[in-house]
């Protein structure tokens, strides 16, 4: 039976494929693909975990005191039986062998299948056995977590493993949530689209999806419960509709739309080498946002004239507390700088915390570890300044990379003048340390991200110290409107068109221009064509976005006249509904 689920469209286009379910939030495990040559070893891990749990259950049973109720021993017997049940172990091996899932993922995938079967049972006694199977799987997962050898393969091997496991049909990823670090694993994968239950438009998971340029829908609430492994799924990344097991007619309609959007992409691709200049002759800088040095070539291919935001925190994630040292970071930054062949690379100092924890965590664990409100807690520059040795190490690595090309440093979430002082002190010390060690570094500009209203209001004061600013609109919207950017329950209130947000952006751009300093926007707004003309009218000439967005924005720039909307700017900013007011001014709009 065909069903529809609705969520937030976050990455355009239509994807059609078979569902690959990543386990629900109930069990929070790593998901990665295992290369063909490691399949037997992975099955060995499962076998070892099963034997470990069997021994544990046996000894629990033997250690039961004589006065313990008989039901307890019977329960342990049931768990032992489930542990050897074909429906669990053989099927789990199947996921590993056929789909190349790691053992943890395979187990949780099979748990989903079994849980559904139990839910559908009429007999209440049998229905309750679901809890037993969950407990057994949890024991197995804990056992696996304690084993060596369960690491995700390096990206290239992972990509190959995914292709090996894909078979003929295209695959789409369906999950309750995908941690940003897991998304990186999936980045160069075979998935042609993805859906998650949670997340907002600018959650980091959505951002990574957009960078992959595959159709995606987030905040689809029940999707991972309603969709089953292997269901055929249509993901409409333009409208947020997800159709499960579509009828042949609906499928044909979507295949047609898929072909149309591929043609549109091919057409836009041809703009790659066209300079971004408006109709009235204003040159506009279109830069790329990247997450890893390996993304740099796609920035060049897309026609970016530099990197406006390298989110360095992705180098720091999921390393079990073993953070990258100076050499490793230096190599990564140098690789990006060299790949850009003389074009500028803006490296943002680490921005962990909030929805980008260092380790893979559920929302609940995140709260526990990082306080009640991680978005307002020790994140970004606050974390760096709390770990001064780590911060200087990163600064040294970035400075050293600047000997190989044009590098700019960008500091996230600055809000206090005291932080500004500490940042420049750390930088001076890092330079001194390099001088003492006789290490080379080039000249670097230092910029602040404007993503907290306090920073937007004090931008002129900040610019007495910083060389440039970059508007992080994703966070600026979150902090101006007090809306968690990753929370789908308030996603309808997360509004980039809010007059207060636009006012802060306009003032920041105007202040920087008055002072003759560089200003760009590197939040998702920069890659949204609905805002291009308005931002140009505000005076913005530098936009940084995912490489996949550059061609669409360039098309907007080529058709824009910066003077046309500029004369209406006060009217738009003063309007209660700026989106409607901009729409009315468009060709064909009510006021045009
Ligand atoms: C932003 O906040 O707009 C931004 C670019 O930073 P991030 O999305 O990584 O928080
Ligand atoms: Mg930010």
Coordinates of C-alpha atoms and ligand atoms in Angstrom, one line a residue:
X1 CA 0.0 0.0 0.0
X2 CA 1.3 3.4 -0.9
X3 CA 1.6 6.0 1.9
X4 CA 2.9 9.6 2.0
X5 CA 5.0 11.2 4.7
X6 CA 5.6 15.0 4.9
X7 CA 8.8 16.7 6.1
X8 CA 10.9 19.7 5.3
X9 CA 12.5 19.9 1.9
X10 CA 16.2 20.6 2.4
X11 CA 17.9 19.5 -0.8
X12 CA 16.3 19.8 -4.1
X13 CA 15.4 17.2 -6.8
X14 CA 13.7 13.9 -6.9
X15 CA 15.2 10.6 -5.7
X16 CA 13.7 7.2 -6.2
X17 CA 15.2 4.1 -4.6
X18 CA 15.0 1.2 -2.2
X19 CA 15.0 2.2 1.5
X20 CA 18.1 1.5 3.6
X21 CA 17.1 2.0 7.2
X22 CA 19.5 3.2 9.7
X23 CA 18.3 2.2 13.1
X24 CA 16.0 4.3 15.1
X25 CA 17.1 6.5 18.0
X26 CA 16.4 3.6 20.4
X27 CA 19.8 2.2 19.8
X28 CA 22.5 4.7 19.0
X29 CA 25.2 2.8 17.0
X30 CA 27.8 3.5 14.3
X31 CA 26.6 2.9 10.8
X32 CA 29.2 2.1 8.1
X33 CA 29.7 -0.3 5.2
X34 CA 32.3 -3.1 5.5
X35 CA 34.5 -3.8 2.5
X36 CA 34.0 -7.2 0.8
X37 CA 37.3 -8.6 2.2
X38 CA 36.3 -7.8 5.7
X39 CA 32.8 -9.4 5.7
X40 CA 34.0 -12.7 7.3
X41 CA 35.8 -10.8 10.0
X42 CA 32.7 -8.8 10.6
X43 CA 30.6 -11.9 10.9
X44 CA 33.3 -13.2 13.3
X45 CA 32.7 -10.1 15.5
X46 CA 29.0 -11.0 15.6
X47 CA 29.8 -14.6 16.5
X48 CA 32.2 -13.5 19.2
X49 CA 29.7 -11.1 20.6
X50 CA 27.0 -13.8 20.7
X51 CA 29.4 -16.2 22.5
X52 CA 30.3 -13.5 25.0
X53 CA 26.6 -12.7 25.7
X54 CA 25.8 -16.4 26.0
X55 CA 28.6 -16.8 28.6
X56 CA 27.3 -13.8 30.4
X57 CA 23.7 -15.1 30.5
X58 CA 24.9 -18.5 31.6
X59 CA 26.8 -17.1 34.5
X60 CA 24.0 -14.8 35.5
X61 CA 21.8 -17.9 35.6
X62 CA 24.2 -19.9 37.7
X63 CA 24.7 -17.0 40.1
X64 CA 21.0 -16.6 40.8
X65 CA 20.5 -17.0 44.6
X66 CA 18.2 -20.0 45.5
X67 CA 15.5 -17.6 46.8
X68 CA 15.3 -15.8 43.4
X69 CA 11.9 -16.2 41.8
X70 CA 11.7 -19.0 39.2
X71 CA 10.6 -16.5 36.6
X72 CA 14.0 -15.0 36.6
X73 CA 15.8 -18.1 35.6
X74 CA 13.1 -18.7 33.0
X75 CA 13.6 -15.2 31.6
X76 CA 17.3 -15.8 31.2
X77 CA 16.5 -19.1 29.4
X78 CA 14.3 -17.1 27.0
X79 CA 17.1 -14.7 26.3
X80 CA 19.5 -17.5 25.7
X81 CA 17.1 -19.1 23.3
X82 CA 16.6 -15.8 21.5
X83 CA 20.3 -15.4 21.3
X84 CA 20.6 -18.6 19.2
X85 CA 17.4 -18.0 17.3
X86 CA 17.8 -18.1 13.5
X87 CA 15.5 -15.1 13.1
X88 CA 18.1 -13.0 14.9
X89 CA 21.5 -14.3 14.1
X90 CA 21.2 -15.8 10.7
X91 CA 19.2 -12.8 9.4
X92 CA 21.7 -10.4 10.9
X93 CA 24.5 -12.2 9.1
X94 CA 22.5 -11.7 6.0
X95 CA 22.5 -7.9 6.4
X96 CA 26.3 -8.1 6.8
X97 CA 26.9 -10.4 3.9
X98 CA 24.4 -9.0 1.4
X99 CA 24.4 -5.3 2.3
X100 CA 27.8 -4.9 3.8
X101 CA 26.4 -3.3 7.0
X102 CA 28.7 -3.3 10.0
X103 CA 27.6 -5.8 12.7
X104 CA 26.0 -3.1 14.9
X105 CA 24.0 -1.7 12.1
X106 CA 23.0 -5.2 10.9
X107 CA 21.8 -6.1 14.4
X108 CA 19.7 -2.9 14.7
X109 CA 18.3 -3.4 11.2
X110 CA 17.2 -6.9 12.2
X111 CA 15.8 -5.6 15.5
X112 CA 13.6 -3.2 13.5
X113 CA 12.3 -6.1 11.4
X114 CA 11.6 -8.3 14.4
X115 CA 10.1 -5.5 16.4
X116 CA 7.6 -4.8 13.7
X117 CA 6.6 -8.5 13.5
X118 CA 6.1 -8.5 17.3
X119 CA 4.0 -5.3 17.1
X120 CA 1.7 -7.0 14.6
X121 CA 1.0 -10.1 16.8
X122 CA -2.5 -10.5 18.2
X123 CA -1.3 -12.4 21.3
X124 CA -0.5 -9.9 24.0
X125 CA 2.0 -12.4 25.7
X126 CA 3.9 -12.7 22.4
X127 CA 3.7 -9.0 21.8
X128 CA 5.5 -8.4 25.0
X129 CA 8.4 -10.6 24.0
X130 CA 9.6 -7.7 21.9
X131 CA 11.2 -6.2 25.0
X132 CA 13.2 -9.4 25.5
X133 CA 14.6 -9.3 22.0
X134 CA 15.5 -5.6 22.5
X135 CA 17.3 -6.5 25.7
X136 CA 19.2 -9.3 23.9
X137 CA 20.2 -7.0 21.1
X138 CA 21.3 -4.4 23.6
X139 CA 23.6 -6.9 25.3
X140 CA 25.0 -7.9 21.9
X141 CA 25.6 -4.2 21.0
X142 CA 27.4 -3.6 24.3
X143 CA 29.5 -6.7 23.8
X144 CA 30.4 -5.4 20.3
X145 CA 31.3 -2.0 21.6
X146 CA 33.8 -3.6 23.9
X147 CA 35.5 -5.5 21.0
X148 CA 38.5 -4.3 19.0
X149 CA 38.4 -4.1 15.2
X150 CA 35.1 -2.5 14.8
X151 CA 36.2 0.7 13.2
X152 CA 34.7 2.3 10.1
X153 CA 36.9 1.8 7.1
X154 CA 38.6 4.8 5.6
X155 CA 36.4 6.8 3.2
X156 CA 37.6 5.3 -0.1
X157 CA 37.2 1.8 1.2
X158 CA 33.8 2.7 2.7
X159 CA 32.6 4.0 -0.6
X160 CA 33.7 0.9 -2.4
X161 CA 32.0 -1.2 0.2
X162 CA 28.8 0.7 -0.3
X163 CA 28.9 0.1 -4.0
X164 CA 29.6 -3.6 -3.4
X165 CA 26.5 -3.8 -1.2
X166 CA 24.3 -1.7 -3.4
X167 CA 23.2 -4.3 -6.0
X168 CA 21.3 -3.0 -9.0
X169 CA 18.7 -0.7 -7.5
X170 CA 19.4 2.8 -6.4
X171 CA 19.3 3.2 -2.6
X172 CA 17.9 5.9 -0.4
X173 CA 18.8 6.4 3.3
X174 CA 16.0 6.5 5.9
X175 CA 16.8 7.3 9.5
X176 CA 15.5 8.7 12.7
X177 CA 18.5 11.0 12.7
X178 CA 22.0 10.8 11.2
X179 CA 24.8 12.3 13.3
X180 CA 26.9 14.8 11.2
X181 CA 29.9 12.5 11.6
X182 CA 27.9 9.6 10.2
X183 CA 26.8 11.8 7.3
X184 CA 30.4 12.2 6.4
X185 CA 30.8 8.4 6.2
X186 CA 27.9 8.4 3.7
X187 CA 29.1 11.4 1.9
X188 CA 30.6 9.8 -1.1
X189 CA 28.2 6.9 -1.1
X190 CA 25.7 5.3 -3.4
X191 CA 22.7 6.9 -1.7
X192 CA 20.6 8.9 -4.1
X193 CA 18.5 10.6 -1.5
X194 CA 17.6 10.6 2.2
X195 CA 14.9 11.1 4.7
X196 CA 15.1 11.7 8.5
X197 CA 12.5 11.9 11.2
X198 CA 14.1 14.8 13.0
X199 CA 16.1 17.9 12.1
X200 CA 15.5 21.4 10.8
X201 CA 16.4 23.1 7.6
X202 CA 19.8 24.2 8.8
X203 CA 20.6 21.3 11.1
X204 CA 24.1 20.1 10.3
X205 CA 22.7 16.9 8.9
X206 CA 20.7 18.8 6.4
X207 CA 23.7 20.9 5.5
X208 CA 25.8 17.9 4.8
X209 CA 23.0 16.5 2.7
X210 CA 22.9 19.6 0.7
X211 CA 26.6 19.4 0.2
X212 CA 26.1 16.0 -1.3
X213 CA 23.6 17.5 -3.7
X214 CA 21.1 14.7 -3.3
X215 CA 17.4 15.2 -2.7
X216 CA 16.6 15.2 1.0
X217 CA 13.7 15.6 3.4
X218 CA 14.2 16.1 7.2
X219 CA 11.8 16.4 10.1
X220 CA 9.6 13.7 8.5
X221 CA 8.7 12.6 12.0
X222 CA 7.4 9.1 11.5
X223 CA 9.3 8.2 8.4
X224 CA 11.7 5.7 9.9
X225 CA 8.8 3.9 11.6
X226 CA 6.5 3.8 8.6
X227 CA 9.1 2.9 5.9
X228 CA 10.6 -0.6 5.9
X229 CA 13.9 -2.0 4.7
X230 CA 13.7 -2.4 0.9
X231 CA 10.5 -0.4 0.4
X232 CA 10.5 1.7 -2.8
X233 CA 10.6 5.3 -1.8
X234 CA 10.2 8.6 -3.7
X235 CA 11.8 11.6 -2.1
X236 CA 10.7 14.9 -3.4
X237 CA 13.4 17.3 -2.1
X238 CA 11.5 20.3 -3.6
X239 CA 8.2 19.9 -1.7
X240 CA 9.1 17.7 1.3
X241 CA 6.8 14.8 0.2
X242 CA 8.0 11.3 0.7
X243 CA 6.0 8.6 -1.0
X244 CA 6.4 5.0 0.1
X245 CA 5.7 2.2 -2.4
X246 CA 4.2 4.5 -5.0
X247 CA 1.7 3.3 -7.6
X248 CA 3.1 2.9 -11.2
X249 CA 1.4 6.1 -12.4
X250 CA 2.8 8.2 -9.5
X251 CA 6.2 6.6 -10.1
X252 CA 6.1 7.4 -13.8
X253 CA 5.3 11.1 -12.9
X254 CA 8.2 11.3 -10.6
X255 CA 10.6 9.7 -13.0
X256 CA 9.6 12.4 -15.5
X257 CA 10.3 15.1 -12.9
X258 CA 13.6 13.5 -12.1
X259 CA 14.7 13.7 -15.7
X260 CA 13.6 17.3 -15.9
X261 CA 15.6 18.3 -12.9
X262 CA 18.7 16.4 -14.3
X263 CA 18.3 18.4 -17.5
X264 CA 18.1 21.6 -15.5
X265 CA 21.3 20.7 -13.6
X266 CA 23.1 20.0 -16.8
X267 CA 22.0 23.4 -18.2
X268 CA 23.2 25.2 -15.0
X269 CA 26.5 23.3 -15.2
X270 CA 27.3 25.2 -18.4
X271 CA 27.6 28.5 -16.3
X272 CA 30.6 27.0 -14.4
X273 CA 33.2 29.3 -16.0
X274 CA 31.1 32.3 -16.5
X275 CA 32.2 35.2 -14.2
X276 CA 29.5 36.2 -11.7
X277 CA 28.6 39.7 -12.7
X278 CA 25.2 41.4 -12.3
X279 CA 23.4 43.2 -15.1
X280 CA 24.6 46.5 -13.8
X281 CA 28.2 45.3 -13.9
X282 CA 28.8 44.5 -10.2
X283 CA 31.3 41.6 -9.7
X284 CA 30.2 39.1 -7.1
X285 CA 32.4 36.6 -5.4
X286 CA 30.9 33.1 -5.2
X287 CA 32.9 30.9 -2.7
X288 CA 32.5 27.4 -1.5
X289 CA 31.7 25.9 1.9
X290 CA 33.6 22.6 2.5
X291 CA 33.8 20.1 5.3
X292 CA 36.9 18.1 4.4
X293 CA 40.0 18.7 2.2
X294 CA 38.6 16.1 -0.1
X295 CA 35.8 18.5 -1.0
X296 CA 38.1 21.1 -2.4
X297 CA 38.2 19.7 -6.0
X298 CA 34.4 19.8 -6.2
X299 CA 34.6 23.5 -5.1
X300 CA 36.8 24.2 -8.1
X301 CA 34.7 22.1 -10.5
X302 CA 31.7 24.1 -9.4
X303 CA 33.5 27.3 -10.4
X304 CA 34.1 28.7 -6.9
X305 CA 36.7 31.4 -6.7
X306 CA 37.9 30.2 -3.3
X307 CA 36.7 28.6 -0.1
X308 CA 34.7 30.9 2.2
X309 CA 34.1 28.4 4.9
X310 CA 36.1 25.2 5.7
X311 CA 34.3 23.7 8.7
X312 CA 37.4 22.3 10.3
X313 CA 35.4 20.5 13.1
X314 CA 34.7 17.6 10.9
X315 CA 38.4 16.7 11.3
X316 CA 37.8 16.4 15.0
X317 CA 34.7 14.2 15.1
X318 CA 34.3 10.6 16.2
X319 CA 37.9 10.0 17.2
X320 CA 37.2 8.6 20.6
X321 CA 38.8 11.5 22.3
X322 CA 41.9 11.3 20.2
X323 CA 41.9 14.8 18.6
X324 CA 44.0 15.5 15.5
X325 CA 47.5 16.8 16.4
X326 CA 49.2 19.8 14.8
X327 CA 50.9 17.7 12.0
X328 CA 47.7 15.9 11.0
X329 CA 45.8 19.2 10.9
X330 CA 48.5 20.9 9.0
X331 CA 48.5 18.2 6.4
X332 CA 44.7 18.5 6.0
X333 CA 44.8 22.3 5.7
X334 CA 47.7 22.2 3.4
X335 CA 45.9 19.7 1.2
X336 CA 42.9 22.0 0.9
X337 CA 45.1 25.1 0.2
X338 CA 47.1 23.3 -2.5
X339 CA 44.0 21.9 -4.1
X340 CA 42.7 25.5 -4.4
X341 CA 45.7 26.5 -6.5
X342 CA 46.3 30.0 -5.2
X343 CA 42.6 30.8 -4.5
X344 CA 41.8 31.8 -0.9
X345 CA 40.9 29.3 1.7
X346 CA 39.0 30.5 4.8
X347 CA 39.6 28.0 7.6
X348 CA 37.2 28.2 10.4
X349 CA 38.6 27.3 13.8
X350 CA 36.9 24.3 15.3
X351 CA 33.1 24.8 15.9
X352 CA 32.1 21.8 18.0
X353 CA 29.2 21.6 20.4
X354 CA 25.5 22.0 20.0
X355 CA 24.4 19.7 17.2
X356 CA 28.0 18.9 16.3
X357 CA 29.3 16.8 19.3
X358 CA 32.8 15.5 19.1
X359 CA 31.5 11.9 19.6
X360 CA 28.4 10.3 18.1
X361 CA 25.6 11.0 20.7
X362 CA 21.9 10.9 20.9
X363 CA 20.1 14.1 21.8
X364 CA 19.6 12.8 25.3
X365 CA 23.2 12.0 25.8
X366 CA 24.1 15.3 24.3
X367 CA 22.1 17.1 27.0
X368 CA 23.6 15.0 29.7
X369 CA 27.2 15.6 28.5
X370 CA 26.9 19.2 27.4
X371 CA 24.4 20.7 29.8
X372 CA 20.8 21.5 29.4
X373 CA 21.1 23.7 26.4
X374 CA 24.2 22.8 24.3
X375 CA 23.4 25.5 21.7
X376 CA 23.9 28.1 24.5
X377 CA 26.8 26.2 26.1
X378 CA 30.5 25.5 25.7
X379 CA 30.6 25.5 21.9
X380 CA 32.7 27.0 19.1
X381 CA 35.2 29.7 20.2
X382 CA 34.1 29.2 23.8
X383 CA 35.3 25.6 23.7
X384 CA 38.6 26.6 21.9
X385 CA 39.3 29.3 24.6
X386 CA 38.6 26.8 27.3
X387 CA 41.3 24.5 25.8
X388 CA 44.0 27.0 25.0
X389 CA 46.7 24.4 24.2
X390 CA 44.4 22.8 21.6
X391 CA 43.4 26.2 20.2
X392 CA 47.0 27.3 19.7
X393 CA 47.8 24.0 18.1
X394 CA 45.1 24.5 15.6
X395 CA 46.2 28.1 15.0
X396 CA 49.8 26.9 14.4
X397 CA 48.6 24.3 11.9
X398 CA 46.5 26.8 10.0
X399 CA 49.4 29.4 10.0
X400 CA 51.8 26.8 8.7
X401 CA 49.4 26.0 5.8
X402 CA 49.4 29.7 4.9
X403 CA 53.0 29.2 3.7
X404 CA 51.4 27.2 0.8
X405 CA 48.7 29.6 -0.4
X406 CA 46.2 32.2 0.5
X407 CA 44.7 31.4 3.9
X408 CA 42.3 33.3 6.1
X409 CA 41.3 32.4 9.6
X410 CA 37.7 32.6 10.7
X411 CA 36.5 32.4 14.3
X412 CA 33.0 31.0 15.0
X413 CA 30.5 32.5 17.5
X414 CA 32.5 35.4 18.8
X415 CA 30.2 37.4 21.1
X416 CA 32.3 39.2 23.7
X417 CA 35.1 41.8 23.5
X418 CA 37.0 39.7 26.1
X419 CA 37.0 36.8 23.6
X420 CA 38.4 39.1 20.9
X421 CA 41.3 39.9 23.1
X422 CA 42.0 36.3 24.0
X423 CA 41.8 35.2 20.3
X424 CA 44.5 37.7 19.3
X425 CA 46.7 36.8 22.2
X426 CA 46.5 33.1 21.3
X427 CA 47.3 34.0 17.7
X428 CA 50.3 36.1 18.7
X429 CA 51.6 33.2 20.9
X430 CA 51.1 30.7 18.2
X431 CA 53.1 32.9 15.8
X432 CA 55.8 33.3 18.4
X433 CA 56.0 29.5 18.9
X434 CA 56.4 29.1 15.1
X435 CA 59.1 31.8 15.0
X436 CA 60.9 30.1 17.9
X437 CA 60.7 26.7 16.0
X438 CA 61.9 28.4 12.8
X439 CA 58.7 27.4 11.0
X440 CA 57.4 29.4 8.0
X441 CA 54.0 30.9 7.7
X442 CA 52.5 33.5 5.4
X443 CA 50.3 36.6 6.1
X444 CA 46.8 35.6 7.3
X445 CA 43.7 37.8 7.6
X446 CA 41.6 37.0 10.6
X447 CA 37.8 37.3 10.5
X448 CA 34.9 36.8 12.9
X449 CA 31.7 35.0 12.2
X450 CA 28.7 37.1 13.0
X451 CA 26.2 34.6 14.2
X452 CA 25.1 35.9 17.6
X453 CA 23.0 39.1 17.7
X454 CA 25.4 40.7 20.2
X455 CA 28.2 40.4 17.6
X456 CA 26.0 41.9 14.9
X457 CA 25.2 44.8 17.1
X458 CA 28.9 45.3 17.9
X459 CA 30.3 44.6 14.5
X460 CA 32.0 48.0 14.1
X461 CA 33.8 47.5 17.4
X462 CA 34.8 44.0 16.3
X463 CA 36.1 45.3 13.0
X464 CA 38.6 47.5 14.9
X465 CA 40.4 44.1 15.4
X466 CA 39.2 41.7 12.7
X467 CA 40.0 42.1 9.0
X468 CA 36.7 40.8 7.8
X469 CA 33.4 39.3 9.0
X470 CA 31.3 36.4 7.7
X471 CA 27.6 36.2 8.5
X472 CA 26.7 32.8 9.8
X473 CA 23.0 33.2 9.2
X474 CA 22.1 29.7 10.3
X475 CA 23.1 30.5 13.9
X476 CA 22.1 34.1 13.6
X477 CA 18.5 33.1 12.9
X478 CA 18.6 30.6 15.7
X479 CA 19.9 33.0 18.3
X480 CA 17.9 36.0 17.2
X481 CA 14.6 34.1 17.2
X482 CA 15.4 31.7 20.0
X483 CA 14.6 28.8 17.8
X484 CA 16.7 25.6 17.9
X485 CA 17.8 25.1 14.3
X486 CA 17.8 21.3 14.7
X487 CA 14.4 21.0 16.3
X488 CA 11.7 20.1 13.8
X489 CA 8.9 21.0 16.2
X490 CA 9.7 24.7 15.9
X491 CA 11.0 24.5 12.4
X492 CA 8.0 26.5 11.1
X493 CA 9.1 29.4 13.2
X494 CA 12.7 29.3 12.0
X495 CA 12.4 32.2 9.6
X496 CA 15.2 33.7 7.6
X497 CA 12.7 36.4 6.4
X498 CA 12.0 37.6 9.9
X499 CA 12.4 41.4 9.9
X500 CA 14.7 41.3 12.9
X501 CA 17.0 38.9 11.2
X502 CA 17.1 40.9 8.0
X503 CA 17.8 44.1 10.0
X504 CA 20.8 42.6 11.7
X505 CA 22.1 41.3 8.3
X506 CA 21.6 44.6 6.6
X507 CA 23.3 46.5 9.5
X508 CA 26.3 44.2 9.5
X509 CA 26.8 44.5 5.7
X510 CA 26.4 48.3 5.8
X511 CA 28.8 48.7 8.8
X512 CA 31.5 46.5 7.2
X513 CA 31.2 48.4 3.9
X514 CA 31.4 51.7 5.6
X515 CA 34.6 50.6 7.2
X516 CA 36.0 49.2 4.0
X517 CA 36.2 45.7 5.3
X518 CA 35.2 42.4 3.7
X519 CA 31.9 40.9 4.5
X520 CA 30.3 37.7 3.3
X521 CA 27.4 35.4 4.1
X522 CA 28.4 31.8 4.6
X523 CA 25.1 30.5 6.1
X524 CA 22.6 28.6 4.1
X525 CA 20.9 31.8 3.1
X526 CA 23.8 32.5 0.7
X527 CA 22.9 29.4 -1.3
X528 CA 19.2 30.1 -1.4
X529 CA 18.2 31.9 -4.6
X530 CA 15.2 33.5 -2.9
X531 CA 17.6 35.8 -1.0
X532 CA 20.2 36.6 -3.7
X533 CA 18.7 39.8 -5.0
X534 CA 17.9 41.1 -1.5
X535 CA 21.4 40.4 -0.3
X536 CA 22.8 42.1 -3.4
X537 CA 20.6 45.1 -2.7
X538 CA 22.0 45.3 0.8
X539 CA 25.4 45.6 -0.7
X540 CA 26.7 42.1 -0.3
X541 CA 29.2 41.0 -2.9
X542 CA 30.6 37.8 -1.4
X543 CA 28.5 34.6 -0.9
X544 CA 29.8 31.3 0.4
X545 CA 27.8 28.1 -0.1
X546 CA 28.0 24.4 -0.9
X547 CA 29.6 23.9 -4.3
X548 CA 26.4 22.3 -5.6
X549 CA 24.5 25.6 -5.0
X550 CA 26.9 27.8 -6.9
X551 CA 25.5 27.4 -10.4
X552 CA 21.9 28.3 -9.3
X553 CA 23.1 31.4 -7.4
X554 CA 25.3 32.5 -10.3
X555 CA 22.2 32.3 -12.6
X556 CA 20.4 34.7 -10.2
X557 CA 23.4 37.0 -10.0
X558 CA 23.6 37.2 -13.8
X559 CA 20.0 38.2 -14.0
X560 CA 20.1 40.7 -11.1
X561 CA 20.3 44.4 -11.2
X562 CA 21.6 45.5 -7.8
X563 CA 20.0 49.0 -8.2
X564 CA 16.5 47.7 -8.8
X565 CA 15.8 46.3 -5.4
X566 CA 18.1 48.7 -3.6
X567 CA 15.7 51.6 -4.1
X568 CA 13.0 49.6 -2.3
X569 CA 15.3 48.3 0.4
X570 CA 13.8 50.4 3.3
X571 CA 10.3 49.5 2.2
X572 CA 11.3 45.7 2.3
X573 CA 13.1 46.0 5.6
X574 CA 10.2 48.0 7.2
X575 CA 7.6 45.5 6.0
X576 CA 5.9 43.1 8.4
X577 CA 6.2 40.5 5.7
X578 CA 9.5 41.1 3.8
X579 CA 9.1 37.8 1.8
X580 CA 5.8 39.0 0.3
X581 CA 7.2 42.5 -0.3
X582 CA 10.2 41.1 -2.2
X583 CA 7.9 38.8 -4.2
X584 CA 5.7 41.7 -5.1
X585 CA 8.7 43.5 -6.6
X586 CA 9.8 40.6 -8.8
X587 CA 9.1 40.8 -12.5
X588 CA 5.4 39.7 -12.7
X589 CA 4.9 40.6 -9.1
X590 CA 2.0 42.8 -7.9
X591 CA 4.1 46.0 -7.6
X592 CA 6.3 45.5 -10.6
Ligands
LIG1 C1 26.2 29.4 10.3 O1 25.9 29.4 11.5 O2 25.5 30.1 9.5 C2 27.4 28.8 9.8 C3 27.8 28.9 8.6 O3 28.0 27.9 10.6 P1 27.5 26.4 11.0 O4 26.3 26.2 10.1 O5 28.5 25.5 10.7 O6 27.0 26.6 12.4
LIG2 MG1 27.3 28.6 12.9

